[in-house]
Short mmCIF file of C-alpha atoms and ligand atoms in Angstrom, two decimals:
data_model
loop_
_atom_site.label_atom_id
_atom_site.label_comp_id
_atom_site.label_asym_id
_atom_site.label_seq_id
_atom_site.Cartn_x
_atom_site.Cartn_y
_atom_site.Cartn_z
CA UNK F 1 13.15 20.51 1.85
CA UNK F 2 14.12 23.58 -0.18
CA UNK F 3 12.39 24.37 -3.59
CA UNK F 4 16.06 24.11 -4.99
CA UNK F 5 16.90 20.65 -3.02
CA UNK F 6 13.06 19.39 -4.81
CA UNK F 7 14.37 19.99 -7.90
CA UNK F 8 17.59 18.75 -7.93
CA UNK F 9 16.24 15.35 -6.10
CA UNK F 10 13.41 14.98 -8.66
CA UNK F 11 16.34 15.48 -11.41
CA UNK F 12 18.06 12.83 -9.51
CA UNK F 13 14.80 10.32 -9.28
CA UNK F 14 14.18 11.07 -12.58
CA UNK F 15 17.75 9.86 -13.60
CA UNK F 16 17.48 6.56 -12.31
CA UNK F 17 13.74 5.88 -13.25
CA UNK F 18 15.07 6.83 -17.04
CA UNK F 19 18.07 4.17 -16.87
CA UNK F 20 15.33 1.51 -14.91
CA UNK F 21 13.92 -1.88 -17.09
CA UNK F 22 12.08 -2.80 -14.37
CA UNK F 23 10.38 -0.92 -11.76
CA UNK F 24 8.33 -1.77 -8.34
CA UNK F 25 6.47 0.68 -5.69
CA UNK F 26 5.38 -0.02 -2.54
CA UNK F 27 2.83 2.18 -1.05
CA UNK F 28 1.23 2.94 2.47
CA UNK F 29 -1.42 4.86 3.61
CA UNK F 30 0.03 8.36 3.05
CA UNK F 31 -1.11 7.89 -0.68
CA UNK F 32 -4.29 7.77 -0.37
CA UNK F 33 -4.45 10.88 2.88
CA UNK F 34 -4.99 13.72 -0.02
CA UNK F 35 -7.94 11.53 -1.26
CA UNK F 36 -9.47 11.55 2.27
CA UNK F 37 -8.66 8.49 3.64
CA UNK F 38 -6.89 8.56 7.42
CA UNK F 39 -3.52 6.95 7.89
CA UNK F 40 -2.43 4.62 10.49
CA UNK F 41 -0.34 6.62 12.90
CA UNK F 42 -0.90 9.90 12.53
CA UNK F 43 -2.53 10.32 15.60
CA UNK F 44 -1.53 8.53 18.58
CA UNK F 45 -1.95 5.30 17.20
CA UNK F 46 -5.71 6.43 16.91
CA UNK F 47 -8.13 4.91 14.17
CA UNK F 48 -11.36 6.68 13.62
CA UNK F 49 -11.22 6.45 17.94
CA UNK F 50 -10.19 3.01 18.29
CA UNK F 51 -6.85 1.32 19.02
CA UNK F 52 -5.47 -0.67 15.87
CA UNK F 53 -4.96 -3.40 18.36
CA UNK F 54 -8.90 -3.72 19.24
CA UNK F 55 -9.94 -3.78 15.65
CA UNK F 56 -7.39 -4.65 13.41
CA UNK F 57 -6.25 -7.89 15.10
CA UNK F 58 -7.56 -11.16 15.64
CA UNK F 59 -7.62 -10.62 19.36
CA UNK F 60 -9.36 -8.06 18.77
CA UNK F 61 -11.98 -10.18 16.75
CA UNK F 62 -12.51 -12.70 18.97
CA UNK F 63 -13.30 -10.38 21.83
CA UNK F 64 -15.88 -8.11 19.50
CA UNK F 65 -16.86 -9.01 16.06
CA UNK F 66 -19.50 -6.71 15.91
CA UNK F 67 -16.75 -3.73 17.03
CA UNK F 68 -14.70 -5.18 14.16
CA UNK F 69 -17.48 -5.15 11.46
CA UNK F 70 -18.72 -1.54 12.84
CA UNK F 71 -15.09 -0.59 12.08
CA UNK F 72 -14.73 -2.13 8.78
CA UNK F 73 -18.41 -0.91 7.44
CA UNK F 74 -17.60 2.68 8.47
CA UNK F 75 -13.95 2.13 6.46
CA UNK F 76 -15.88 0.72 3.81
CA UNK F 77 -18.43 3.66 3.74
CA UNK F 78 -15.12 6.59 4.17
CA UNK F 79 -13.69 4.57 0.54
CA UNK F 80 -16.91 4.59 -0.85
CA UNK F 81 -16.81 7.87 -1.03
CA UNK F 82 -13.51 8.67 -1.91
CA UNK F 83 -11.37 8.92 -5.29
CA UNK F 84 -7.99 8.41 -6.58
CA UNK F 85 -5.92 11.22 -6.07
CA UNK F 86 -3.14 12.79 -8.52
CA UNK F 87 -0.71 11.01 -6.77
CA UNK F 88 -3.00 7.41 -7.80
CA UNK F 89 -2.57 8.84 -11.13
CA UNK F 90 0.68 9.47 -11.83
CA UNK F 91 1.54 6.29 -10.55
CA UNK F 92 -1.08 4.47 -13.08
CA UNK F 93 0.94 6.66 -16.08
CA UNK F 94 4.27 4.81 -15.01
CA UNK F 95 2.58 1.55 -15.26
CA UNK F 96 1.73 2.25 -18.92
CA UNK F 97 5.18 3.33 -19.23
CA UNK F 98 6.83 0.09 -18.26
CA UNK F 99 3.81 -1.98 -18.79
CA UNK F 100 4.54 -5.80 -17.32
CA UNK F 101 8.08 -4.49 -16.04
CA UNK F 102 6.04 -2.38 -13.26
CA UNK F 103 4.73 -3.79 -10.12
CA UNK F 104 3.17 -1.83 -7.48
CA UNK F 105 2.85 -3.21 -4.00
CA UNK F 106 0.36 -1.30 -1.99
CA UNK F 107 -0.11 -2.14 2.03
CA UNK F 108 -3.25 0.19 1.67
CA UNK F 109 -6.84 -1.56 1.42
CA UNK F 110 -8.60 0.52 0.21
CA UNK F 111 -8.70 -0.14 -3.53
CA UNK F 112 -7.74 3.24 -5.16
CA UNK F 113 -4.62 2.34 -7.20
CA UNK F 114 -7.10 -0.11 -8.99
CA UNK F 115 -9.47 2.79 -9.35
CA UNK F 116 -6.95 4.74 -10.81
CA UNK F 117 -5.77 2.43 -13.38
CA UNK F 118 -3.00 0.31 -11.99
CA UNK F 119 -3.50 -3.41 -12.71
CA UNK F 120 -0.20 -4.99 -11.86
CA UNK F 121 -1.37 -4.36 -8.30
CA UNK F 122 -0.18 -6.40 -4.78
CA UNK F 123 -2.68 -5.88 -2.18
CA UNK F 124 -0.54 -7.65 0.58
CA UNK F 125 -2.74 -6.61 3.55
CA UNK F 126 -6.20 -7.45 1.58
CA UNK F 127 -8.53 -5.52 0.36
CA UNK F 128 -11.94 -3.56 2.10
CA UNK F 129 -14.02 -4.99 -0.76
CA UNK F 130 -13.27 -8.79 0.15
CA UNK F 131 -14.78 -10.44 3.13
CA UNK F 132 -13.82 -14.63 3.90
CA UNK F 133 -15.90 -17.36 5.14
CA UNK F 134 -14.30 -19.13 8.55
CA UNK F 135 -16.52 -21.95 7.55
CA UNK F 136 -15.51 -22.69 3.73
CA UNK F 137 -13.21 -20.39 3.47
CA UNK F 138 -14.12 -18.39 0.11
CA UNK F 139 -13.18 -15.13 -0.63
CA UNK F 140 -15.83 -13.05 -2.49
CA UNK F 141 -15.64 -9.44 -3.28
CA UNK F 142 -18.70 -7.67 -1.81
CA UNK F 143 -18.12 -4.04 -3.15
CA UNK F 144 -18.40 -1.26 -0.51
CA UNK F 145 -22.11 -1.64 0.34
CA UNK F 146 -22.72 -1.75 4.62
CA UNK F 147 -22.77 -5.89 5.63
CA UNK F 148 -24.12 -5.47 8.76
CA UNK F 149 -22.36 -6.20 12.01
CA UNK F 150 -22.79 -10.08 11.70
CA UNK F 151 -22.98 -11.00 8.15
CA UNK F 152 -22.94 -14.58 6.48
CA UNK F 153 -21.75 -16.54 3.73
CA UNK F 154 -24.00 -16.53 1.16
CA UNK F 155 -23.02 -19.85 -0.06
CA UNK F 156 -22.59 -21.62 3.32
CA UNK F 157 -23.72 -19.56 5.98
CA UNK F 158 -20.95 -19.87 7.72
CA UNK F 159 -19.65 -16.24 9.99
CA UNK F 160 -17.61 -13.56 7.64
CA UNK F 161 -14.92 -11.67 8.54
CA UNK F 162 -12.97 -8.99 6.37
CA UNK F 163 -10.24 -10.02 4.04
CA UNK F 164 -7.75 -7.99 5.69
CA UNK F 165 -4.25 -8.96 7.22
CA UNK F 166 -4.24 -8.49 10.55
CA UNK F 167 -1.39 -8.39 13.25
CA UNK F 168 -0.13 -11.57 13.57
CA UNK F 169 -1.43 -12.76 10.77
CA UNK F 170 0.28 -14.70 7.69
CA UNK F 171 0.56 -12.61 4.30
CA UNK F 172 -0.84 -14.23 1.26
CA UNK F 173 2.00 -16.97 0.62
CA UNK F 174 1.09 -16.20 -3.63
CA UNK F 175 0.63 -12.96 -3.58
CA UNK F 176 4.05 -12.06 -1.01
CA UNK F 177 6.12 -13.88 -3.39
CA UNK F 178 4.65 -12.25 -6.21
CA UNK F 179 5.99 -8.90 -4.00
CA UNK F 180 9.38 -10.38 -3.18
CA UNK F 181 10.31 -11.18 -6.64
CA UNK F 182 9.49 -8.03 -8.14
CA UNK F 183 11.35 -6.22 -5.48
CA UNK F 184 14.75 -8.45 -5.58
CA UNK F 185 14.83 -7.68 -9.48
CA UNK F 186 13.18 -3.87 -9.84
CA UNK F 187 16.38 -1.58 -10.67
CA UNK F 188 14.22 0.84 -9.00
CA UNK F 189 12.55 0.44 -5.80
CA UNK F 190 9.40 3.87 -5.21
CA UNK F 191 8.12 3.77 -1.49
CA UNK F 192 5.65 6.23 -1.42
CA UNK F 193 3.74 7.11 1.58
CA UNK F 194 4.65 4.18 4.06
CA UNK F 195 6.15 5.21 7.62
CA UNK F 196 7.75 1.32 6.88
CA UNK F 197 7.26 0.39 10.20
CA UNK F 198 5.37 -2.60 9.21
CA UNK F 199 7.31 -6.22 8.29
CA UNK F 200 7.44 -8.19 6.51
CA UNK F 201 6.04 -5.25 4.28
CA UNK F 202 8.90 -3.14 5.20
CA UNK F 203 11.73 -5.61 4.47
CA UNK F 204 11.14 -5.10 0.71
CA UNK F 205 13.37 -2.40 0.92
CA UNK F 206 16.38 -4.06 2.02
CA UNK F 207 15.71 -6.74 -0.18
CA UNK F 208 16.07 -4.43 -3.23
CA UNK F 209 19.12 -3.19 -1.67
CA UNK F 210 20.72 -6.50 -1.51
CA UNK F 211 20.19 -6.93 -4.98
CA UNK F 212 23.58 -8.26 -6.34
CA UNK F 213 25.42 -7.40 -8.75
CA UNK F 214 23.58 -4.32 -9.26
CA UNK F 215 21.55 -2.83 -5.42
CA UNK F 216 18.34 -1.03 -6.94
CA UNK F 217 18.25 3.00 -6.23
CA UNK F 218 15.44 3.55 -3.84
CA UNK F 219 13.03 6.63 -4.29
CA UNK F 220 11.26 7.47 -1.50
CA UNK F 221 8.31 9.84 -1.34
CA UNK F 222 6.74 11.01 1.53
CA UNK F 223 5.82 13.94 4.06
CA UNK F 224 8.68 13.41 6.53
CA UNK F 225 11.99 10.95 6.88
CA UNK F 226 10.81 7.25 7.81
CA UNK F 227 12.20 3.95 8.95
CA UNK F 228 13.03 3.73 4.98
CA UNK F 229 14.98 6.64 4.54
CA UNK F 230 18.25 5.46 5.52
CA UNK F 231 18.03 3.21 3.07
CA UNK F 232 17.12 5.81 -0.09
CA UNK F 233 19.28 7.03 -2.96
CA UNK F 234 17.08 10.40 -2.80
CA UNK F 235 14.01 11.66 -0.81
CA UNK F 236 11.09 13.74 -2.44
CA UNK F 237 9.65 15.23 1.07
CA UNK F 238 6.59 16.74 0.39
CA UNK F 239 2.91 15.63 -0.41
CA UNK F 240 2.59 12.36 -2.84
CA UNK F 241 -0.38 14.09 -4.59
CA UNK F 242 2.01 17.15 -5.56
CA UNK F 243 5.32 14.99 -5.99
CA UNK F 244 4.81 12.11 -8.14
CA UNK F 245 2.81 14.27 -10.84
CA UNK F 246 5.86 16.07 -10.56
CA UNK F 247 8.42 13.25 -11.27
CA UNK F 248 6.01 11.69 -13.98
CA UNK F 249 5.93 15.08 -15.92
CA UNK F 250 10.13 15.06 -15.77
CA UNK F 251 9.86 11.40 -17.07
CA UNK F 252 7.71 13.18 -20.00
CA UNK F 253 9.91 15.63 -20.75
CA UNK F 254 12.62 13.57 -21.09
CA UNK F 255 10.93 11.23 -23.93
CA UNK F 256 10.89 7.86 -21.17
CA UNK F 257 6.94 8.03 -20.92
CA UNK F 258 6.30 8.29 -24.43
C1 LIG B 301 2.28 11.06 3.31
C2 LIG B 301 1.20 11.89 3.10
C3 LIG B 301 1.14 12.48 1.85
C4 LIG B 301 0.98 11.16 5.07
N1 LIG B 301 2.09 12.23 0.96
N2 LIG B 301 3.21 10.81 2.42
C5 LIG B 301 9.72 -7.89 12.31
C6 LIG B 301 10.10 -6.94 13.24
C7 LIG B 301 9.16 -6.40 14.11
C8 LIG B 301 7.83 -6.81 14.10
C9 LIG B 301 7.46 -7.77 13.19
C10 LIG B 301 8.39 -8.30 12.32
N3 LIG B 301 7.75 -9.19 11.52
C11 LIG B 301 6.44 -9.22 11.86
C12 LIG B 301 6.23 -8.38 12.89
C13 LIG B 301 4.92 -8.14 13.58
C14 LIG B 301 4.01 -7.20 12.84
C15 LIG B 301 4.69 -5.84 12.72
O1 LIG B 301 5.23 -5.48 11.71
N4 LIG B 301 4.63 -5.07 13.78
C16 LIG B 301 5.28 -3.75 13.79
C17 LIG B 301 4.20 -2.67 13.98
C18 LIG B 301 6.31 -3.71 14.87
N5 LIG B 301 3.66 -7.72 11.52
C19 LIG B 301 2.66 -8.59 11.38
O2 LIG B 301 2.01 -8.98 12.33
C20 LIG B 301 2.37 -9.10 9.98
N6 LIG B 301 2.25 -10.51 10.00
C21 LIG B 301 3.28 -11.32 10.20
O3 LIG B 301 4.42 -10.93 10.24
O4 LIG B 301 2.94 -12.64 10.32
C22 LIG B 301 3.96 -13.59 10.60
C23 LIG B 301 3.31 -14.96 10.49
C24 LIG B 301 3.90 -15.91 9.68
C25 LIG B 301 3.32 -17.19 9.59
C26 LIG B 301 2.15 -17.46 10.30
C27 LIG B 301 1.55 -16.50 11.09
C28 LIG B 301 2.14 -15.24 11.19
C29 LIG B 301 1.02 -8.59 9.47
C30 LIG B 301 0.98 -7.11 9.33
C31 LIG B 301 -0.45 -6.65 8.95
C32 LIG B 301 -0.61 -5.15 9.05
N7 LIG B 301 -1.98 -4.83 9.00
C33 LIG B 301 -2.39 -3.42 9.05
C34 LIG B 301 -3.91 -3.25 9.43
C35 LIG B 301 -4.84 -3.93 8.50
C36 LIG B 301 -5.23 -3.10 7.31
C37 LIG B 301 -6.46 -2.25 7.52
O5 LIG B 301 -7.40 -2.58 8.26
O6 LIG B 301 -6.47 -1.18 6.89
O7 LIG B 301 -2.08 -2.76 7.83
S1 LIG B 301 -1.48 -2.47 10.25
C38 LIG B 301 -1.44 -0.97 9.35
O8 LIG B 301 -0.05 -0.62 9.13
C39 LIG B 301 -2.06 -1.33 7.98
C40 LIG B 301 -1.05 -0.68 7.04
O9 LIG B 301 -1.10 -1.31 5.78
C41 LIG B 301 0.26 -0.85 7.76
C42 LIG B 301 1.35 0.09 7.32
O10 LIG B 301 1.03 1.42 7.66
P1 LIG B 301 1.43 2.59 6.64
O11 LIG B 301 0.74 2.41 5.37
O12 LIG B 301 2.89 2.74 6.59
O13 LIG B 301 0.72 3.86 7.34
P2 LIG B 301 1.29 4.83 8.48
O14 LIG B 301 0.13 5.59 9.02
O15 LIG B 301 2.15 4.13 9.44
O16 LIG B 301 2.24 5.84 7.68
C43 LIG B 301 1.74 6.79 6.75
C44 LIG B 301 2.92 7.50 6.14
O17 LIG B 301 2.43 8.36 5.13
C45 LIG B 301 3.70 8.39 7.14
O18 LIG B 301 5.08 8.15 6.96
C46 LIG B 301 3.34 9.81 6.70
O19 LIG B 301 4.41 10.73 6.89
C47 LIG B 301 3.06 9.62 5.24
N8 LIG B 301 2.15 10.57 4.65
N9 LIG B 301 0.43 11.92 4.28
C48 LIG B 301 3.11 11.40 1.31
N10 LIG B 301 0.12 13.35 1.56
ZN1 LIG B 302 -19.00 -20.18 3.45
#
């Protein structure tokens, strides 16, 4: 994309986010890439050497627990480490903006739109700091500290596993309606980062589409063309860290972030 096609398409995003009441994002993994964390399929369906398949499914779990936990410790070490990037940021300044008329749906676990100062936040596919009991079932939030490849409940001492949403697995029913809802009534729909690839996640976009009487304009941010881009009003190709900094300083300019 051309400096002058970036400028005209932030004008454009810009537009819409000006003339939006209500706003929702849904972000994937190429958010958080300038703050150090690896995305999903970026290389050869490769993740930190393993298959996503062997660790990030409950096949996968059943056949090696301890593979699974040595996964999830060294993810939990990587976003120990890490911090928000500009991108994060800018993203936390639109919240303020539009306050309880913002949503932000991330796919990403790692915890760094919190960090950065998001709270209307849908972690859909869990969170690294979480880990559930398979024998009571409670969900406790164990920071980013190393568990050990077998760790137990501290209340029952029942087997852990990560709070994550694996392949195959269900979605939070609370927590996907939360999602649904605020994409079937945003006027503007942000997917920033996501190679939307991944359902039900994915479908969010064409449920904002199908919005009636009014479709919401879909912004989407990100390195390349995805799955989502057929469906966008405009496309900011470039890095999300440089980009939405970019868009939030228009919004500035133009007296709807103050
Ligand atoms: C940048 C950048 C920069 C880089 N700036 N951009 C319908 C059709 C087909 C299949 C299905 C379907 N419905 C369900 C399925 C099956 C399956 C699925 O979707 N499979 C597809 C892969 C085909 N879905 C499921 O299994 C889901 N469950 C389900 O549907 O259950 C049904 C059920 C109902 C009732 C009872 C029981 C079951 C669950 C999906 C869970 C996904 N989990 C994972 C792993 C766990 C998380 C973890 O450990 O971290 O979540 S998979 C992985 O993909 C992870 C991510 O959240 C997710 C999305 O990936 P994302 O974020 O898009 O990353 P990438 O790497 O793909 O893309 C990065 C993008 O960033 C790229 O576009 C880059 O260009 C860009 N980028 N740098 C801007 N600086
Ligand atoms: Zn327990």
């Amino acid at each position: 994309m051309s400096a002058t096609e970036l400028d005209s398409a932030l004008s454009q995003a810009a537009h819409y986010l000006q003339a939006a009441q209500r706003v929702c994002v849904l972000t994937g993994a190429g958010v958080s890439a300038e703050s150090g964390v690896p995305t999903f399929r970026a290389s050869d369906g490769l993740w930190e050497g393993h298959r996503i398949d062997d660790v990030a499914s409950p096949e996968g779990w059943y056949r090696n627990p301890a593979l699974v936990w040595q996964f999830y410790n060294a993810r939990r070490a990587n976003v120990a480490q890490v911090k928000p990037n500009p991108g994060h940021y800018a993203l936390a300044e639109m919240e303020r903006r539009w306050g309880q008329n913002f949503t932000l749906v991330t796919q990403n676990v790692d915890g760094l739109h919190l960090a950065a100062g998001n709270r209307n936040v849908l972690e859909i596919h869990g969170s690294l700091r979480q880990t559930r009991c398979l024998s009571c079932a409670a969900v406790d939030d164990r920071g980013l500290k190393p568990l050990g490849d077998a760790p137990r409940c501290p209340r029952c001492q029942g087997r852990l596993r990560p709070h994550i949403v694996w392949f195959g697995e269900a979605l939070d029913d609370a927590i996907w309606w939360a999602a649904l809802e605020a994409a079937s009534a945003c006027d503007v729909l942000l997917v920033v980062g996501t190679s939307a690839v991944v359902y039900p996640a994915a479908s969010l976009i064409p449920v904002a589409k199908r919005r009636r009487p009014t479709p919401a304009q879909v912004i989407e941010v990100n390195l390349t063309t995805t799955d989502a881009s057929d469906w966008a009003d405009v496309g900011l190709y470039g890095p999300s860290g440089i980009i939405l900094p970019q868009l939030v300083q228009r919004l500035e300019y133009s007296g709807a972030l103050s």
